[in-house]
Amino acid sequence: MEKIVMPGELLWEEETRVPNTYVEGGRTYATVLGMMRNDKFVPLEMVYAAKPGDNTVGIVTDVRHSGYIVDMNLAQNGFISSKFTRVSFKQGDLIYGRVKFVDEVGNVDLTDAKRLPLGKIVSVPASKVPRIIGKRSSMLNVVRDGTGCSIFVGNNGYIWIGGKGNLQLALKTIQFIIRNAHTQGLTDAVVNYLNENGGNVSAPSRDEPGERSKPSHEDYGEGEPRPRGESSEGEREDTSVAHGGGKHTKDCFDQDCFQG
């Protein structure tokens, strides 16, 4: 059974700590518009707030003596201190890094930053990022395998796509996921979409992700906050080719960008 949930509406009678909710008087309420499906809360919108450990994709917009200013698709820019990186960046470089610290006004310090090769940056709604990634990166790996592209997903809603694969198919598949993020059976639908449009991929054996329920909120994927020291094979593989630089193009995949 599905039910639309408005911000402030009661989700569960008991205290439950899951994203996009708050607890008051021992009860759990929604902070954003969402959907209840079989006692699972699926957020349909949300405002991204950076947290230590988050993976991010960004664009270097300014070079200073003390470090580098990074566009992170947020009200506040990110900052990479030159004291804590051996990599020299230049304006326009695409980077993939991790949030180290967020101060009280939202300024973000980044660490472990790597330069990404020539590619395409797209902006997606932050609420759709978990569905694009999938549980243990299952959905992301389907898109990678079906298109042959290298893909980095940031919690901040920026996605980098590059490599020698089918870039246009990767972009269209991400659009497809965003449009259908609220539906069940999305993994199979994405596999079918890829195969019908020139891809060649099989459905993963894992359960598909994206929803948050009160008993299970311990799974993480690339671009989602992850326990310290945990990583995925897909990320390690892609990180090994994160070098070089170049000009980029950036698209917006918010709802207004789907017109026409």
Tab-separated table of C-alpha atoms in Angstrom:
chain	number	residue	atom	x	y	z
A	1	MET	CA	0.000	0.000	0.000
A	2	GLU	CA	1.325	3.437	-0.939
A	3	LYS	CA	0.581	6.772	0.698
A	4	ILE	CA	1.891	10.275	0.006
A	5	VAL	CA	3.436	11.812	3.135
A	6	MET	CA	3.736	15.559	3.694
A	7	PRO	CA	6.542	17.235	5.715
A	8	GLY	CA	5.695	17.045	9.410
A	9	GLU	CA	3.412	14.039	9.002
A	10	LEU	CA	3.728	11.112	11.415
A	11	LEU	CA	5.617	8.103	10.054
A	12	TRP	CA	6.021	5.790	13.051
A	13	GLU	CA	4.754	5.823	16.614
A	14	GLU	CA	8.230	4.976	17.927
A	15	GLU	CA	11.596	6.739	17.703
A	16	THR	CA	13.405	5.739	14.489
A	17	ARG	CA	16.603	7.350	13.219
A	18	VAL	CA	16.555	7.398	9.418
A	19	PRO	CA	17.423	10.173	6.941
A	20	ASN	CA	14.864	12.919	6.202
A	21	THR	CA	12.996	12.391	9.467
A	22	TYR	CA	12.954	13.931	12.941
A	23	VAL	CA	11.908	12.628	16.348
A	24	GLU	CA	9.591	14.465	18.714
A	25	GLY	CA	7.931	13.036	21.800
A	26	GLY	CA	9.154	9.549	20.984
A	27	ARG	CA	7.508	9.618	17.545
A	28	THR	CA	9.114	9.874	14.092
A	29	TYR	CA	7.987	12.465	11.535
A	30	ALA	CA	8.896	13.266	7.918
A	31	THR	CA	10.958	16.373	7.163
A	32	VAL	CA	10.343	16.247	3.391
A	33	LEU	CA	7.670	15.191	0.934
A	34	GLY	CA	7.749	11.433	0.509
A	35	MET	CA	5.876	8.191	0.137
A	36	MET	CA	5.145	5.398	2.594
A	37	ARG	CA	5.341	2.002	0.918
A	38	ASN	CA	4.967	-1.148	3.019
A	39	ASP	CA	6.164	0.705	6.139
A	40	LYS	CA	9.143	2.160	4.243
A	41	PHE	CA	9.666	5.891	3.805
A	42	VAL	CA	10.774	6.967	0.313
A	43	PRO	CA	11.750	10.685	0.168
A	44	LEU	CA	10.603	12.400	-3.031
A	45	GLU	CA	12.571	15.580	-2.354
A	46	MET	CA	15.256	16.760	0.024
A	47	VAL	CA	17.854	19.449	0.576
A	48	TYR	CA	21.367	18.046	0.721
A	49	ALA	CA	23.382	18.974	3.801
A	50	ALA	CA	27.039	17.945	3.666
A	51	LYS	CA	28.257	15.561	6.363
A	52	PRO	CA	31.747	14.284	7.179
A	53	GLY	CA	32.460	11.171	5.132
A	54	ASP	CA	30.212	12.096	2.207
A	55	ASN	CA	31.616	11.510	-1.273
A	56	THR	CA	31.422	14.578	-3.512
A	57	VAL	CA	31.994	15.592	-7.108
A	58	GLY	CA	32.954	19.217	-7.688
A	59	ILE	CA	34.527	21.826	-9.953
A	60	VAL	CA	37.535	23.947	-8.942
A	61	THR	CA	36.432	27.570	-9.393
A	62	ASP	CA	39.327	29.464	-7.796
A	63	VAL	CA	42.970	28.834	-6.908
A	64	ARG	CA	44.438	30.563	-3.855
A	65	HIS	CA	47.708	30.352	-1.967
A	66	SER	CA	45.980	28.552	0.900
A	67	GLY	CA	44.084	26.096	-1.279
A	68	TYR	CA	41.288	25.595	-3.794
A	69	ILE	CA	37.661	26.736	-3.910
A	70	VAL	CA	35.278	24.051	-5.182
A	71	ASP	CA	31.747	24.389	-6.566
A	72	MET	CA	29.794	21.619	-4.825
A	73	ASN	CA	26.267	22.488	-5.961
A	74	LEU	CA	25.624	24.017	-2.522
A	75	ALA	CA	25.003	27.488	-1.121
A	76	GLN	CA	28.535	27.334	0.317
A	77	ASN	CA	31.598	26.303	-1.662
A	78	GLY	CA	33.968	23.523	-0.654
A	79	PHE	CA	37.624	24.096	0.170
A	80	ILE	CA	40.706	21.919	-0.371
A	81	SER	CA	43.625	23.037	1.797
A	82	SER	CA	46.967	23.060	-0.006
A	83	LYS	CA	48.542	21.861	3.260
A	84	PHE	CA	46.752	18.539	3.076
A	85	THR	CA	46.997	17.609	-0.599
A	86	ARG	CA	49.907	16.684	-2.820
A	87	VAL	CA	47.866	17.328	-5.951
A	88	SER	CA	47.992	20.717	-7.657
A	89	PHE	CA	44.669	21.739	-9.159
A	90	LYS	CA	43.795	24.489	-11.602
A	91	GLN	CA	40.614	26.413	-12.272
A	92	GLY	CA	38.101	24.259	-14.129
A	93	ASP	CA	39.442	20.924	-12.863
A	94	LEU	CA	36.868	18.290	-11.975
A	95	ILE	CA	37.479	16.624	-8.622
A	96	TYR	CA	36.193	13.694	-6.602
A	97	GLY	CA	36.718	13.992	-2.855
A	98	ARG	CA	35.349	13.387	0.604
A	99	VAL	CA	33.869	15.792	3.139
A	100	LYS	CA	36.253	16.176	6.066
A	101	PHE	CA	34.561	18.871	8.135
A	102	VAL	CA	31.502	21.139	8.045
A	103	ASP	CA	31.443	24.234	10.258
A	104	GLU	CA	28.433	25.874	11.895
A	105	VAL	CA	27.629	28.048	8.854
A	106	GLY	CA	27.979	25.257	6.304
A	107	ASN	CA	31.513	25.813	4.996
A	108	VAL	CA	32.886	22.477	3.799
A	109	ASP	CA	36.478	21.223	4.007
A	110	LEU	CA	37.318	18.452	1.548
A	111	THR	CA	39.982	15.767	1.750
A	112	ASP	CA	41.297	12.873	-0.377
A	113	ALA	CA	40.577	14.946	-3.499
A	114	LYS	CA	41.531	13.470	-6.872
A	115	ARG	CA	41.437	15.070	-10.300
A	116	LEU	CA	38.940	13.506	-12.692
A	117	PRO	CA	39.683	13.124	-16.414
A	118	LEU	CA	37.825	14.866	-19.208
A	119	GLY	CA	34.141	14.105	-18.836
A	120	LYS	CA	30.642	15.427	-18.368
A	121	ILE	CA	29.173	16.788	-15.133
A	122	VAL	CA	25.418	16.491	-14.598
A	123	SER	CA	23.374	17.868	-11.719
A	124	VAL	CA	20.584	15.718	-10.275
A	125	PRO	CA	18.156	16.182	-7.361
A	126	ALA	CA	19.852	15.050	-4.150
A	127	SER	CA	16.810	12.955	-3.252
A	128	LYS	CA	17.445	10.759	-6.304
A	129	VAL	CA	21.092	9.988	-5.507
A	130	PRO	CA	20.366	6.869	-3.383
A	131	ARG	CA	18.322	5.378	-6.236
A	132	ILE	CA	21.028	6.131	-8.799
A	133	ILE	CA	23.602	4.440	-6.556
A	134	GLY	CA	21.573	1.532	-5.233
A	135	LYS	CA	22.269	-0.790	-2.351
A	136	ARG	CA	25.978	-1.653	-2.355
A	137	SER	CA	26.228	0.287	-5.650
A	138	SER	CA	24.011	-2.239	-7.464
A	139	MET	CA	22.132	0.269	-9.638
A	140	LEU	CA	25.271	2.260	-10.391
A	141	ASN	CA	27.064	-0.902	-11.499
A	142	VAL	CA	24.157	-1.788	-13.810
A	143	VAL	CA	24.503	1.600	-15.535
A	144	ARG	CA	28.291	1.256	-15.719
A	145	ASP	CA	28.118	-2.261	-17.139
A	146	GLY	CA	25.338	-1.424	-19.571
A	147	THR	CA	27.014	1.683	-20.989
A	148	GLY	CA	30.735	0.994	-20.550
A	149	CYS	CA	31.168	4.425	-18.929
A	150	SER	CA	33.106	5.366	-15.809
A	151	ILE	CA	30.771	7.119	-13.365
A	152	PHE	CA	31.354	8.923	-10.070
A	153	VAL	CA	28.303	9.928	-8.005
A	154	GLY	CA	28.460	12.564	-5.272
A	155	ASN	CA	26.029	12.970	-2.402
A	156	ASN	CA	25.879	16.627	-3.410
A	157	GLY	CA	23.975	15.826	-6.612
A	158	TYR	CA	26.862	16.168	-9.068
A	159	ILE	CA	27.647	13.137	-11.221
A	160	TRP	CA	30.740	12.777	-13.395
A	161	ILE	CA	30.490	10.556	-16.489
A	162	GLY	CA	33.468	9.744	-18.684
A	163	GLY	CA	35.428	6.972	-20.332
A	164	LYS	CA	35.044	5.375	-23.752
A	165	GLY	CA	31.526	4.020	-23.314
A	166	ASN	CA	28.143	5.181	-24.585
A	167	LEU	CA	27.889	8.593	-22.911
A	168	GLN	CA	24.483	9.470	-24.343
A	169	LEU	CA	22.996	6.176	-23.163
A	170	ALA	CA	24.418	6.767	-19.679
A	171	LEU	CA	22.838	10.238	-19.558
A	172	LYS	CA	19.475	8.946	-20.778
A	173	THR	CA	19.561	6.071	-18.281
A	174	ILE	CA	20.184	8.456	-15.382
A	175	GLN	CA	17.242	10.547	-16.596
A	176	PHE	CA	15.157	7.354	-16.700
A	177	ILE	CA	16.107	6.485	-13.101
A	178	ILE	CA	15.234	9.991	-11.882
A	179	ARG	CA	11.838	9.947	-13.581
A	180	ASN	CA	10.995	6.516	-12.161
A	181	ALA	CA	12.756	6.733	-8.787
A	182	HIS	CA	9.470	6.392	-6.890
A	183	THR	CA	8.473	3.133	-8.600
A	184	GLN	CA	8.983	-0.470	-7.574
A	185	GLY	CA	10.948	-2.908	-9.718
A	186	LEU	CA	13.242	-0.121	-10.890
A	187	THR	CA	16.349	-2.278	-11.301
A	188	ASP	CA	14.624	-4.599	-13.776
A	189	ALA	CA	13.157	-1.597	-15.576
A	190	VAL	CA	16.619	-0.042	-15.938
A	191	VAL	CA	18.087	-3.319	-17.229
A	192	ASN	CA	15.308	-3.530	-19.827
A	193	TYR	CA	15.784	0.117	-20.781
A	194	LEU	CA	19.503	-0.372	-21.325
A	195	ASN	CA	19.067	-3.538	-23.368
A	196	GLU	CA	16.366	-1.929	-25.520
A	197	ASN	CA	18.633	1.037	-26.262
A	198	GLY	CA	21.858	-0.663	-27.269
A	199	GLY	CA	23.233	-1.754	-23.905
A	200	ASN	CA	24.007	-5.305	-22.848
A	201	VAL	CA	23.547	-6.054	-19.165
A	202	SER	CA	21.942	-8.626	-16.873
A	203	ALA	CA	19.941	-7.877	-13.748
A	204	PRO	CA	21.934	-8.096	-10.482
A	205	SER	CA	20.941	-10.728	-7.963
A	206	ARG	CA	20.768	-8.247	-5.080
A	207	ASP	CA	17.643	-6.586	-3.762
A	208	GLU	CA	17.156	-3.128	-5.201
A	209	PRO	CA	17.701	-0.125	-2.892
A	210	GLY	CA	16.703	3.459	-2.531
A	211	GLU	CA	14.021	3.187	0.121
A	212	ARG	CA	14.535	3.753	3.806
A	213	SER	CA	12.705	1.622	6.321
A	214	LYS	CA	12.892	1.713	10.082
A	215	PRO	CA	14.618	-1.668	10.556
A	216	SER	CA	17.186	-1.315	7.760
A	217	HIS	CA	19.270	1.783	7.229
A	218	GLU	CA	22.743	0.287	7.436
A	219	ASP	CA	23.486	-0.200	3.749
A	220	TYR	CA	25.731	2.217	1.921
A	221	GLY	CA	26.739	2.809	-1.664
A	222	GLU	CA	29.062	5.112	-3.538
A	223	GLY	CA	28.009	8.667	-2.974
A	224	GLU	CA	26.248	7.798	0.286
A	225	PRO	CA	27.752	8.302	3.732
A	226	ARG	CA	29.648	5.127	4.576
A	227	PRO	CA	31.277	3.800	7.751
A	228	ARG	CA	34.921	4.788	8.010
A	229	GLY	CA	37.219	2.398	6.178
A	230	GLU	CA	34.472	0.823	4.075
A	231	SER	CA	34.611	1.100	0.299
A	232	SER	CA	33.385	-0.742	-2.752
A	233	GLU	CA	35.241	-2.523	-5.497
A	234	GLY	CA	33.683	-0.249	-8.101
A	235	GLU	CA	35.015	2.877	-6.435
A	236	ARG	CA	38.521	1.487	-6.049
A	237	GLU	CA	38.569	0.499	-9.689
A	238	ASP	CA	37.450	3.930	-10.918
A	239	THR	CA	39.742	5.825	-8.554
A	240	SER	CA	42.753	4.212	-10.194
A	241	VAL	CA	42.028	6.130	-13.400
A	242	ALA	CA	41.229	9.453	-11.737
A	243	HIS	CA	43.956	11.562	-13.293
A	244	GLY	CA	44.371	14.160	-15.990
A	245	GLY	CA	42.038	17.077	-16.554
A	246	GLY	CA	40.349	19.135	-19.179
A	247	LYS	CA	37.325	21.161	-20.099
A	248	HIS	CA	33.935	19.837	-19.173
A	249	THR	CA	30.272	20.307	-19.893
A	250	LYS	CA	27.601	20.481	-17.227
A	251	ASP	CA	23.903	19.664	-17.530
A	252	CYS	CA	21.029	19.915	-15.096
A	253	PHE	CA	18.744	16.923	-14.569
A	254	ASP	CA	16.291	18.663	-12.228
A	255	GLN	CA	12.648	18.390	-13.201
A	256	ASP	CA	12.640	21.657	-15.186
A	257	CYS	CA	15.374	20.263	-17.426
A	258	PHE	CA	13.114	17.473	-18.668
A	259	GLN	CA	10.840	19.825	-20.564
A	260	GLY	CA	10.877	19.140	-24.303
